[in-house]
CSV table of N, CA, C and O in Angstrom, one decimal:
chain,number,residue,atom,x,y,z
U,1,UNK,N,96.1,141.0,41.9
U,1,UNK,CA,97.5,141.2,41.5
U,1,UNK,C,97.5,141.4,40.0
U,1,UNK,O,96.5,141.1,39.3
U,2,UNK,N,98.7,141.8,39.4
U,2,UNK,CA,99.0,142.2,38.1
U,2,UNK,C,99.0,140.8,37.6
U,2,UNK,O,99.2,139.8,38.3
U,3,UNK,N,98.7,140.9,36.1
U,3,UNK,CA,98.4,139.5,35.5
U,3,UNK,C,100.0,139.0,35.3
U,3,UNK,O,100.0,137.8,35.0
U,4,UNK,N,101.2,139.6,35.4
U,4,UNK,CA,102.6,139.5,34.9
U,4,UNK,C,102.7,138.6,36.3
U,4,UNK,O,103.2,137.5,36.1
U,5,UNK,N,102.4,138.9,37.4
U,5,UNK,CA,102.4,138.3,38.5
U,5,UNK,C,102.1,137.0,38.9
U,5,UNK,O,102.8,136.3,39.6
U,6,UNK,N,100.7,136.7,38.4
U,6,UNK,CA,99.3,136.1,38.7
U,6,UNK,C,100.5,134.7,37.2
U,6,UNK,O,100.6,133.6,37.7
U,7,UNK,N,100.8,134.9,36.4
U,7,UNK,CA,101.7,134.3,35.5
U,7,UNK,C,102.8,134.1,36.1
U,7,UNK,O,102.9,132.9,36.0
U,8,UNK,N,103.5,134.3,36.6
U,8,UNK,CA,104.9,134.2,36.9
U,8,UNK,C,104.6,132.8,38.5
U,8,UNK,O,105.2,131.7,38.8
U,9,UNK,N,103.9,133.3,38.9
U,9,UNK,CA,103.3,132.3,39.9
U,9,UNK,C,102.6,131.4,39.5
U,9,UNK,O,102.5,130.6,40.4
U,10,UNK,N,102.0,131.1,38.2
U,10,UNK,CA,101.5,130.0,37.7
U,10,UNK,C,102.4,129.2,36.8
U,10,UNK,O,102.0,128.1,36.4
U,11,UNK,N,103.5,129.6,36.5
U,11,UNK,CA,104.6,129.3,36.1
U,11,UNK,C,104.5,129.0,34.4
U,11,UNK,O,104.7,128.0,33.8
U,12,UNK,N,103.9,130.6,33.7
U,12,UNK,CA,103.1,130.3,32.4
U,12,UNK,C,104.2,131.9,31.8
U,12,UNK,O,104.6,132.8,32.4
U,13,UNK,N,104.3,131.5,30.4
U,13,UNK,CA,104.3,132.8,29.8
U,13,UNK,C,103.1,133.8,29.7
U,13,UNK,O,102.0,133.5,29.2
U,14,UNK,N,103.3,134.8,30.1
U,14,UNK,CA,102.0,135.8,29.8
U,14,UNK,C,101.4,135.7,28.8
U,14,UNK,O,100.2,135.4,28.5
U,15,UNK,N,102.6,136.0,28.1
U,15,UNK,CA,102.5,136.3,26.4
U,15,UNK,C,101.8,134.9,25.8
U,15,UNK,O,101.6,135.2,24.6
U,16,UNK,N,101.5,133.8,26.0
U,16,UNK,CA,100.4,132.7,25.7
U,16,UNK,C,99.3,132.4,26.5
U,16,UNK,O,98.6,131.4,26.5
U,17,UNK,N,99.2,133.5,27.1
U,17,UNK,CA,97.7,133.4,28.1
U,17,UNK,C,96.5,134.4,27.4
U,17,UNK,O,96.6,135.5,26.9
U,18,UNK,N,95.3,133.5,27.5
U,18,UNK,CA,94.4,134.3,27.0
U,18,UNK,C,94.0,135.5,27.2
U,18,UNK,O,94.0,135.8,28.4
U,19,UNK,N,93.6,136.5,26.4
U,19,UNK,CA,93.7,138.2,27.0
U,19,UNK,C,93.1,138.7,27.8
U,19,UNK,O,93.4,139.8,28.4
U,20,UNK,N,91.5,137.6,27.9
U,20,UNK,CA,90.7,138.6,29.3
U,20,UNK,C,92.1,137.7,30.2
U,20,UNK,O,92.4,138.6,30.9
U,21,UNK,N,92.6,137.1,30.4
U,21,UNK,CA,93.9,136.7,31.7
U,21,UNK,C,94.9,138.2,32.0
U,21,UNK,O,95.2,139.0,32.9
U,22,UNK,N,95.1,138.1,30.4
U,22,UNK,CA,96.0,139.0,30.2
U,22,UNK,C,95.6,140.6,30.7
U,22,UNK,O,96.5,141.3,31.3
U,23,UNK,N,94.0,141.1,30.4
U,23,UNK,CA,93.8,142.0,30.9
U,23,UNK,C,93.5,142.4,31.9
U,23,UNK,O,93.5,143.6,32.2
U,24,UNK,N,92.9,141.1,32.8
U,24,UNK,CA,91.9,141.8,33.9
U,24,UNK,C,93.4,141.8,35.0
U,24,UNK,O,94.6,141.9,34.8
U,25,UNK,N,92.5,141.6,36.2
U,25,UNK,CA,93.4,141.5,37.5
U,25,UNK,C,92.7,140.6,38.3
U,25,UNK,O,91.5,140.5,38.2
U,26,UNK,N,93.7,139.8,39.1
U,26,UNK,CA,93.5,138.5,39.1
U,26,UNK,C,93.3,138.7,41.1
U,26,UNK,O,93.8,139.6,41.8
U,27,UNK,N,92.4,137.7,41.5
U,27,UNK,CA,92.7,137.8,43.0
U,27,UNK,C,93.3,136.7,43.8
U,27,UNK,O,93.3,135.6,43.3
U,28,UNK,N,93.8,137.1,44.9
U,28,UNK,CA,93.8,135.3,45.3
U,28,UNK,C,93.2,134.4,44.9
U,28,UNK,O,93.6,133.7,43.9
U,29,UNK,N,92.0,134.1,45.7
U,29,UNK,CA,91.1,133.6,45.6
U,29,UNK,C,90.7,132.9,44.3
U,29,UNK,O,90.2,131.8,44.2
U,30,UNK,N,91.3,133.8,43.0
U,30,UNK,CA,91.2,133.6,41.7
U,30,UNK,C,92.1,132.6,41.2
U,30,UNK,O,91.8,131.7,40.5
U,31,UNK,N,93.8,132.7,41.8
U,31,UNK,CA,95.0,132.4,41.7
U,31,UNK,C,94.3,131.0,42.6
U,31,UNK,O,94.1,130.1,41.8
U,32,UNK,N,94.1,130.7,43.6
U,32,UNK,CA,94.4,129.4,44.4
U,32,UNK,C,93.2,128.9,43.7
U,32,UNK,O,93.5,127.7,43.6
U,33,UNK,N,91.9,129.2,43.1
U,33,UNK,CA,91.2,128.3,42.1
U,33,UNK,C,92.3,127.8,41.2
U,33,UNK,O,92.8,126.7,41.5
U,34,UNK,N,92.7,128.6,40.3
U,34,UNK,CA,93.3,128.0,38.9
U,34,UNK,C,94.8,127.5,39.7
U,34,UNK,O,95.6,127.1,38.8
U,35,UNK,N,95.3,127.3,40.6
U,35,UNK,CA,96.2,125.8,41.1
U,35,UNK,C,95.7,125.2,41.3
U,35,UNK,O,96.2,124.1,41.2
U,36,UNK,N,94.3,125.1,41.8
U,36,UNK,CA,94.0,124.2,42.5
U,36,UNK,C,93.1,123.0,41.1
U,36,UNK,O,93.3,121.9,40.8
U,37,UNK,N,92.3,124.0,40.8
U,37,UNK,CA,92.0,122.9,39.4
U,37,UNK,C,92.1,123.8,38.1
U,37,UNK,O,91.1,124.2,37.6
U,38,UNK,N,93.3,124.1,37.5
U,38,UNK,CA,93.5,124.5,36.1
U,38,UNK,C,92.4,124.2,35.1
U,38,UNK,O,91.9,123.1,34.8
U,39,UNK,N,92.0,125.6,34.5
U,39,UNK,CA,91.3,125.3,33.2
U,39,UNK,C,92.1,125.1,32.2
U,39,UNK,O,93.3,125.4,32.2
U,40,UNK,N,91.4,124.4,30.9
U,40,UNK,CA,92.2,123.5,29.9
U,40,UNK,C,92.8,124.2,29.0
U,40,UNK,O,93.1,123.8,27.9
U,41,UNK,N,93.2,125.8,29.6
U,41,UNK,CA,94.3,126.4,28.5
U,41,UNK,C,95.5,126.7,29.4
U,41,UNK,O,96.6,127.0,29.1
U,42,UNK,N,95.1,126.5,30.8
U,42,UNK,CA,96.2,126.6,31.9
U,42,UNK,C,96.9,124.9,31.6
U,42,UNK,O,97.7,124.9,30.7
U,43,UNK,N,96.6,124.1,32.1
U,43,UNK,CA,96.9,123.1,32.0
U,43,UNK,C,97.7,122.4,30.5
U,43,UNK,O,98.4,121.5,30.5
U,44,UNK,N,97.3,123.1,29.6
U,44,UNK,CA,98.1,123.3,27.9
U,44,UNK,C,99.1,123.8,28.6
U,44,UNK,O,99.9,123.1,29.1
U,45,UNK,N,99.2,124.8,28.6
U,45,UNK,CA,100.7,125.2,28.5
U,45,UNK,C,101.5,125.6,29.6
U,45,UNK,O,102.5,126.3,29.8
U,46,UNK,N,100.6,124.8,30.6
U,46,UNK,CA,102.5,123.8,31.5
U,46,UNK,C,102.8,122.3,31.6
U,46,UNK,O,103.5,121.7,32.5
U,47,UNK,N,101.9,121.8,29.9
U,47,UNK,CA,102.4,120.6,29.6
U,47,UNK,C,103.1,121.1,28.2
U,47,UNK,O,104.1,120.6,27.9
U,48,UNK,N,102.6,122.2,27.2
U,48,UNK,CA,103.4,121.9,26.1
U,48,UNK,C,104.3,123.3,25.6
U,48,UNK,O,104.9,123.6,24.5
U,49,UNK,N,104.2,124.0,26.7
U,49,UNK,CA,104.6,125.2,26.7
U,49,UNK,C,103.9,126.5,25.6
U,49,UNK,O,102.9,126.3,25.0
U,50,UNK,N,104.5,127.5,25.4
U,50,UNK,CA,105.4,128.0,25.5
U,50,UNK,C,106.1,128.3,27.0
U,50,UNK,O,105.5,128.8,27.9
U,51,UNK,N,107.5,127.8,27.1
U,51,UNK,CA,108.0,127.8,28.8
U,51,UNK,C,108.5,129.7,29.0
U,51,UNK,O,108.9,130.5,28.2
U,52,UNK,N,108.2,129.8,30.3
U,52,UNK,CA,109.3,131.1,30.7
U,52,UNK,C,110.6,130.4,30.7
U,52,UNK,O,110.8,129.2,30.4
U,53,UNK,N,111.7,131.4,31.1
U,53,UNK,CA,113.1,131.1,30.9
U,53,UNK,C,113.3,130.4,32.5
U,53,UNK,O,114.3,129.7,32.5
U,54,UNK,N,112.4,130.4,34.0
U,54,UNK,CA,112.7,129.7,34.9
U,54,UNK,C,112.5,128.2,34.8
U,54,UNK,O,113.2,127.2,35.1
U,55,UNK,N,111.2,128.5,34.1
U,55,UNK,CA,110.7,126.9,33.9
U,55,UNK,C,111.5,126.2,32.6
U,55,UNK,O,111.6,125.0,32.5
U,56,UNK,N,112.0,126.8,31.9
U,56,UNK,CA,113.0,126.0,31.3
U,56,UNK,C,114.1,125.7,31.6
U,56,UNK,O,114.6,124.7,31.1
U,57,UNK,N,114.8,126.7,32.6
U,57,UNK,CA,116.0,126.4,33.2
U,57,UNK,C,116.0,125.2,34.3
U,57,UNK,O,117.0,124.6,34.6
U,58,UNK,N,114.8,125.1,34.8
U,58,UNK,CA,114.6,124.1,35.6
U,58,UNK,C,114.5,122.4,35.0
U,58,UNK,O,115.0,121.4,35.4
U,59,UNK,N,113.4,122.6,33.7
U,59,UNK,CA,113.2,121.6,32.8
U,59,UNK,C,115.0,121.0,32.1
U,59,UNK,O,115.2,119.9,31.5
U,60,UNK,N,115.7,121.8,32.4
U,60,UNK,CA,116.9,121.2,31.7
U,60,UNK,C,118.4,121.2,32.8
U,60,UNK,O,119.6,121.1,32.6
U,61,UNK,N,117.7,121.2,33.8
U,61,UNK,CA,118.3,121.1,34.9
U,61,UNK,C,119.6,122.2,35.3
U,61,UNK,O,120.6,121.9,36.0
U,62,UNK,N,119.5,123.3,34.9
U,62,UNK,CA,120.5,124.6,34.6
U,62,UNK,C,120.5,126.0,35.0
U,62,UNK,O,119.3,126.3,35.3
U,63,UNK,N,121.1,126.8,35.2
U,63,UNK,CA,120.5,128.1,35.5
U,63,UNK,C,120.0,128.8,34.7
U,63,UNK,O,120.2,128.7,33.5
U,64,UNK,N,119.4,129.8,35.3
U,64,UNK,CA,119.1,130.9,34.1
U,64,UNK,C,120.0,132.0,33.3
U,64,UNK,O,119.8,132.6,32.2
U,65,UNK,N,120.9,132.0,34.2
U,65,UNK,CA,122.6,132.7,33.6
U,65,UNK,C,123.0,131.4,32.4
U,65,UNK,O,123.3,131.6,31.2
U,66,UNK,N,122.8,130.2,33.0
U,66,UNK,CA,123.1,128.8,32.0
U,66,UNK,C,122.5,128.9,30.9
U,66,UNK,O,123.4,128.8,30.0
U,67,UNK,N,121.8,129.0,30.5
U,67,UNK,CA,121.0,129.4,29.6
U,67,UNK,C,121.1,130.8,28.9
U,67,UNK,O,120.9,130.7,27.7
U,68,UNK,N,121.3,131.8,29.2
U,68,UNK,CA,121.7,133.0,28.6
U,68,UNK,C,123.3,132.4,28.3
U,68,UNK,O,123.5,132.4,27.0
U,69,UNK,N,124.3,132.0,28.9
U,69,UNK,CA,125.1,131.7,28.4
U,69,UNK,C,125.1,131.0,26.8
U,69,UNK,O,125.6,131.5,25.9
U,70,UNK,N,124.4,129.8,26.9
U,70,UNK,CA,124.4,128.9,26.2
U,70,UNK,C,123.1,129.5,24.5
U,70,UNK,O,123.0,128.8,23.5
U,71,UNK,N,122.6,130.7,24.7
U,71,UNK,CA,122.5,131.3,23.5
U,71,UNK,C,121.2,131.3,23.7
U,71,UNK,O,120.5,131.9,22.8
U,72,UNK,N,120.2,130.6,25.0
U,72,UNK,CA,119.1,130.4,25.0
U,72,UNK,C,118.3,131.5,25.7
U,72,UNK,O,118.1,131.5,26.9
U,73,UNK,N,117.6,132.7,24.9
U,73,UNK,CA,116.9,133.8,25.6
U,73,UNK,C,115.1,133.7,25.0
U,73,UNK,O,114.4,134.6,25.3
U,74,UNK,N,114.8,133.0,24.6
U,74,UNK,CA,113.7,133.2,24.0
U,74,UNK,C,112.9,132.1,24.8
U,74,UNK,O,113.5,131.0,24.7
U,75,UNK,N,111.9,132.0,25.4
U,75,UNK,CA,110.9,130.8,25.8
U,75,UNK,C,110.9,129.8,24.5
U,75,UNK,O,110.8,130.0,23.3
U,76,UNK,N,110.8,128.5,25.5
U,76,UNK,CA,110.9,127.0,24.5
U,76,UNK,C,109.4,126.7,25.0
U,76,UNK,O,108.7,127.1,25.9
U,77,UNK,N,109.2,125.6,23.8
U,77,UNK,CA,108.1,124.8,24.2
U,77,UNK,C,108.5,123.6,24.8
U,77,UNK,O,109.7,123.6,25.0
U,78,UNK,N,108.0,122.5,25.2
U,78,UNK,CA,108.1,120.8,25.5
U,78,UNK,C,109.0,120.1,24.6
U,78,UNK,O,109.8,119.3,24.9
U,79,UNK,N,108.6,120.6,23.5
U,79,UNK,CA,109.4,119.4,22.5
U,79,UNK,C,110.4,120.2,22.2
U,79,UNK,O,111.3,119.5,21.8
U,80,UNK,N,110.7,121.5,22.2
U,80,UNK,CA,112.2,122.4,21.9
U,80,UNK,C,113.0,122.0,22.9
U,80,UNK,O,114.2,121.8,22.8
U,81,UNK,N,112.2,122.0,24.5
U,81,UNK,CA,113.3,121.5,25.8
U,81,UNK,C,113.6,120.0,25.3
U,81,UNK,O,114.7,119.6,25.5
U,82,UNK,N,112.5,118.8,24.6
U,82,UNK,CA,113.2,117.5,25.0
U,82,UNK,C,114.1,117.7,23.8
U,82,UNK,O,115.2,118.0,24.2
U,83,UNK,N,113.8,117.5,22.4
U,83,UNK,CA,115.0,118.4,21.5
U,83,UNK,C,116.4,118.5,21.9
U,83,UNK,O,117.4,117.9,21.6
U,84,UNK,N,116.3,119.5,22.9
U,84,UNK,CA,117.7,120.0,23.1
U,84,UNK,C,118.3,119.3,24.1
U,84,UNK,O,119.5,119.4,24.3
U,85,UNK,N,117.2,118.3,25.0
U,85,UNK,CA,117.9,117.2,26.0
U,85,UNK,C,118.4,116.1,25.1
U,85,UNK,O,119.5,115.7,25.5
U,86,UNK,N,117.8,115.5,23.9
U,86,UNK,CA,118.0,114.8,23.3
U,86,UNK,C,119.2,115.2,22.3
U,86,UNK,O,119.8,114.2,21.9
U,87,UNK,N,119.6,116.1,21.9
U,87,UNK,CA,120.8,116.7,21.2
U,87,UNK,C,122.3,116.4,22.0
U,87,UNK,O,123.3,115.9,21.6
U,88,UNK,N,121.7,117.3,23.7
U,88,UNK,CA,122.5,117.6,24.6
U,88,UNK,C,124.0,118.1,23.8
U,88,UNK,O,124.9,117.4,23.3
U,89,UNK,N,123.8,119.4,23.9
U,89,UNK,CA,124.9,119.8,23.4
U,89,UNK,C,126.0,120.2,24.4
U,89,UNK,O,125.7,120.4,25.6
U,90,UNK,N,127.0,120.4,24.0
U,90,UNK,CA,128.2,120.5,25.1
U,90,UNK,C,128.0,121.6,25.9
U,90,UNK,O,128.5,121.5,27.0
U,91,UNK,N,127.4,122.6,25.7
U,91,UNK,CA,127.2,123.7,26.8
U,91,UNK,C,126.1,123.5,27.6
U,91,UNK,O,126.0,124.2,28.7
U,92,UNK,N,124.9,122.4,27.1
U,92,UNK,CA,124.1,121.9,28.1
U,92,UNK,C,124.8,121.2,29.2
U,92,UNK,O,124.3,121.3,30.4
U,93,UNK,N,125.9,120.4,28.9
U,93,UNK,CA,126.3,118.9,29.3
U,93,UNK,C,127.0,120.0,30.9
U,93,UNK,O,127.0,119.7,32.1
U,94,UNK,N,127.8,121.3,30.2
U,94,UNK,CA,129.0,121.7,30.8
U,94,UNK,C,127.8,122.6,31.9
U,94,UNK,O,128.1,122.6,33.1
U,95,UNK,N,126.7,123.2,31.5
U,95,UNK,CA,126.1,124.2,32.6
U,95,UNK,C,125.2,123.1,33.7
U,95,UNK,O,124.8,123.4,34.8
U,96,UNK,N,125.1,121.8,32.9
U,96,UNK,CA,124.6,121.0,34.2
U,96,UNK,C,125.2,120.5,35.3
U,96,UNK,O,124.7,120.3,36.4
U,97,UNK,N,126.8,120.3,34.7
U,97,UNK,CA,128.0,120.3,35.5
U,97,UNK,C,128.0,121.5,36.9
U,97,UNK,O,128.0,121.6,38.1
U,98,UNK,N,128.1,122.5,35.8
U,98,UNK,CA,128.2,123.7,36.7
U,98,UNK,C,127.2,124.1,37.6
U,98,UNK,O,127.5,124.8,38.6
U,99,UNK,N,125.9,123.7,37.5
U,99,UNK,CA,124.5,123.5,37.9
U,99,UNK,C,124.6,122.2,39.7
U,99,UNK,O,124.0,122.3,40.7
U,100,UNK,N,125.4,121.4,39.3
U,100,UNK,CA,125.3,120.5,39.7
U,100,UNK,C,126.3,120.6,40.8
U,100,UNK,O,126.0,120.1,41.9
U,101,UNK,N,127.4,121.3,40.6
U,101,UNK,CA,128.5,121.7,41.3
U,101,UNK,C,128.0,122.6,42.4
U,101,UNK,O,127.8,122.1,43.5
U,102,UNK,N,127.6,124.3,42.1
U,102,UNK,CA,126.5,124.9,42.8
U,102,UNK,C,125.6,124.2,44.5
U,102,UNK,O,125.4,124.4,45.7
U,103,UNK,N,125.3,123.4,43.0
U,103,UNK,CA,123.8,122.7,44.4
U,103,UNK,C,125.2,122.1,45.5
U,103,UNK,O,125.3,122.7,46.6
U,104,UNK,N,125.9,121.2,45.3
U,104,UNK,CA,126.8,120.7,46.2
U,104,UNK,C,127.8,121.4,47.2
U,104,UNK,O,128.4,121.0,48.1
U,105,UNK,N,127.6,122.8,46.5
U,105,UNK,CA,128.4,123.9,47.3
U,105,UNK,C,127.5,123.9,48.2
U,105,UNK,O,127.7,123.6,49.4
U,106,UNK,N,126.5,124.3,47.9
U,106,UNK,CA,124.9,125.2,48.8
U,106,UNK,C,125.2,123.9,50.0
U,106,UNK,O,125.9,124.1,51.0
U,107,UNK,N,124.7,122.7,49.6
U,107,UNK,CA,124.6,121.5,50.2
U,107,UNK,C,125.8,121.7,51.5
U,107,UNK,O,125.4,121.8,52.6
U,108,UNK,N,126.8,121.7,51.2
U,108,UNK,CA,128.2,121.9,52.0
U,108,UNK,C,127.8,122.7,52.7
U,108,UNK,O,127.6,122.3,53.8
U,109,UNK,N,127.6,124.2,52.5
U,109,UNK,CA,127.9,125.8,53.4
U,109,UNK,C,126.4,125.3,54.5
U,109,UNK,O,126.2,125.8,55.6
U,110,UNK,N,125.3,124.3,53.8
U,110,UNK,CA,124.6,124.2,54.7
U,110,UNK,C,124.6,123.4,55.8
U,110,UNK,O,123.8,123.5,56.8
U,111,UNK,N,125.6,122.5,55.7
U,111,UNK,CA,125.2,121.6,56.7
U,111,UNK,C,126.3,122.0,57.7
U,111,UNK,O,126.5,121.3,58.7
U,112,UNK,N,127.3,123.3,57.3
U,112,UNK,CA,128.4,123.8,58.2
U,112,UNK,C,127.7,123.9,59.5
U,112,UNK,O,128.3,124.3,60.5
């Protein structure tokens, strides 16, 4: 698979992955090694980021619209997400609401 892929499934930015990652092409087999035991630049940065915008959206409990709303387009690292948990600014406070609201909808239409 394409390395944009083989990233997105590992839940990493591309753009901080080392370049033979970045260049080659990746196989299963290649992919269910590196979940299964990460080497120590995989393991770096899905502890200190740089995050994609899912894994950040998720890290702050929000959508990814929530986040484009709230001015947030650029990948964060660990301490940029706790930072901004730690700030909590009102459009975080208001998209977790709305985040939170969502899931309870889902929750409802599902158990119809």
């Amino acid at each position: 698979m394409k390395p944009e892929t083989a990233a997105k499934k590992l839940g990493v930015l591309l753009a901080a992955t080392p370049a033979e990652f970045q260049a080659g092409v990746v196989s299963r087999d290649e992919l269910n090694t590196l979940q299964a035991t990460p080497p120590a630049w995989l393991a770096d940065l899905r502890r200190n980021g740089p995050h994609p915008k899912q894994v950040v959206a998720a890290k702050l409990g929000v959508s990814i619209s929530g986040l484009a709303r709230g001015g947030i387009t650029e990948p964060l690292t660990t301490a940029e997400i706790d930072a901004l948990k730690a700030e909590n600014p009102d459009w975080l406070e208001h998209e977790r609401s709305v985040q939170a609201e969502a899931r309870k909808e889902a929750l409802r239409l599902k158990q119809r």
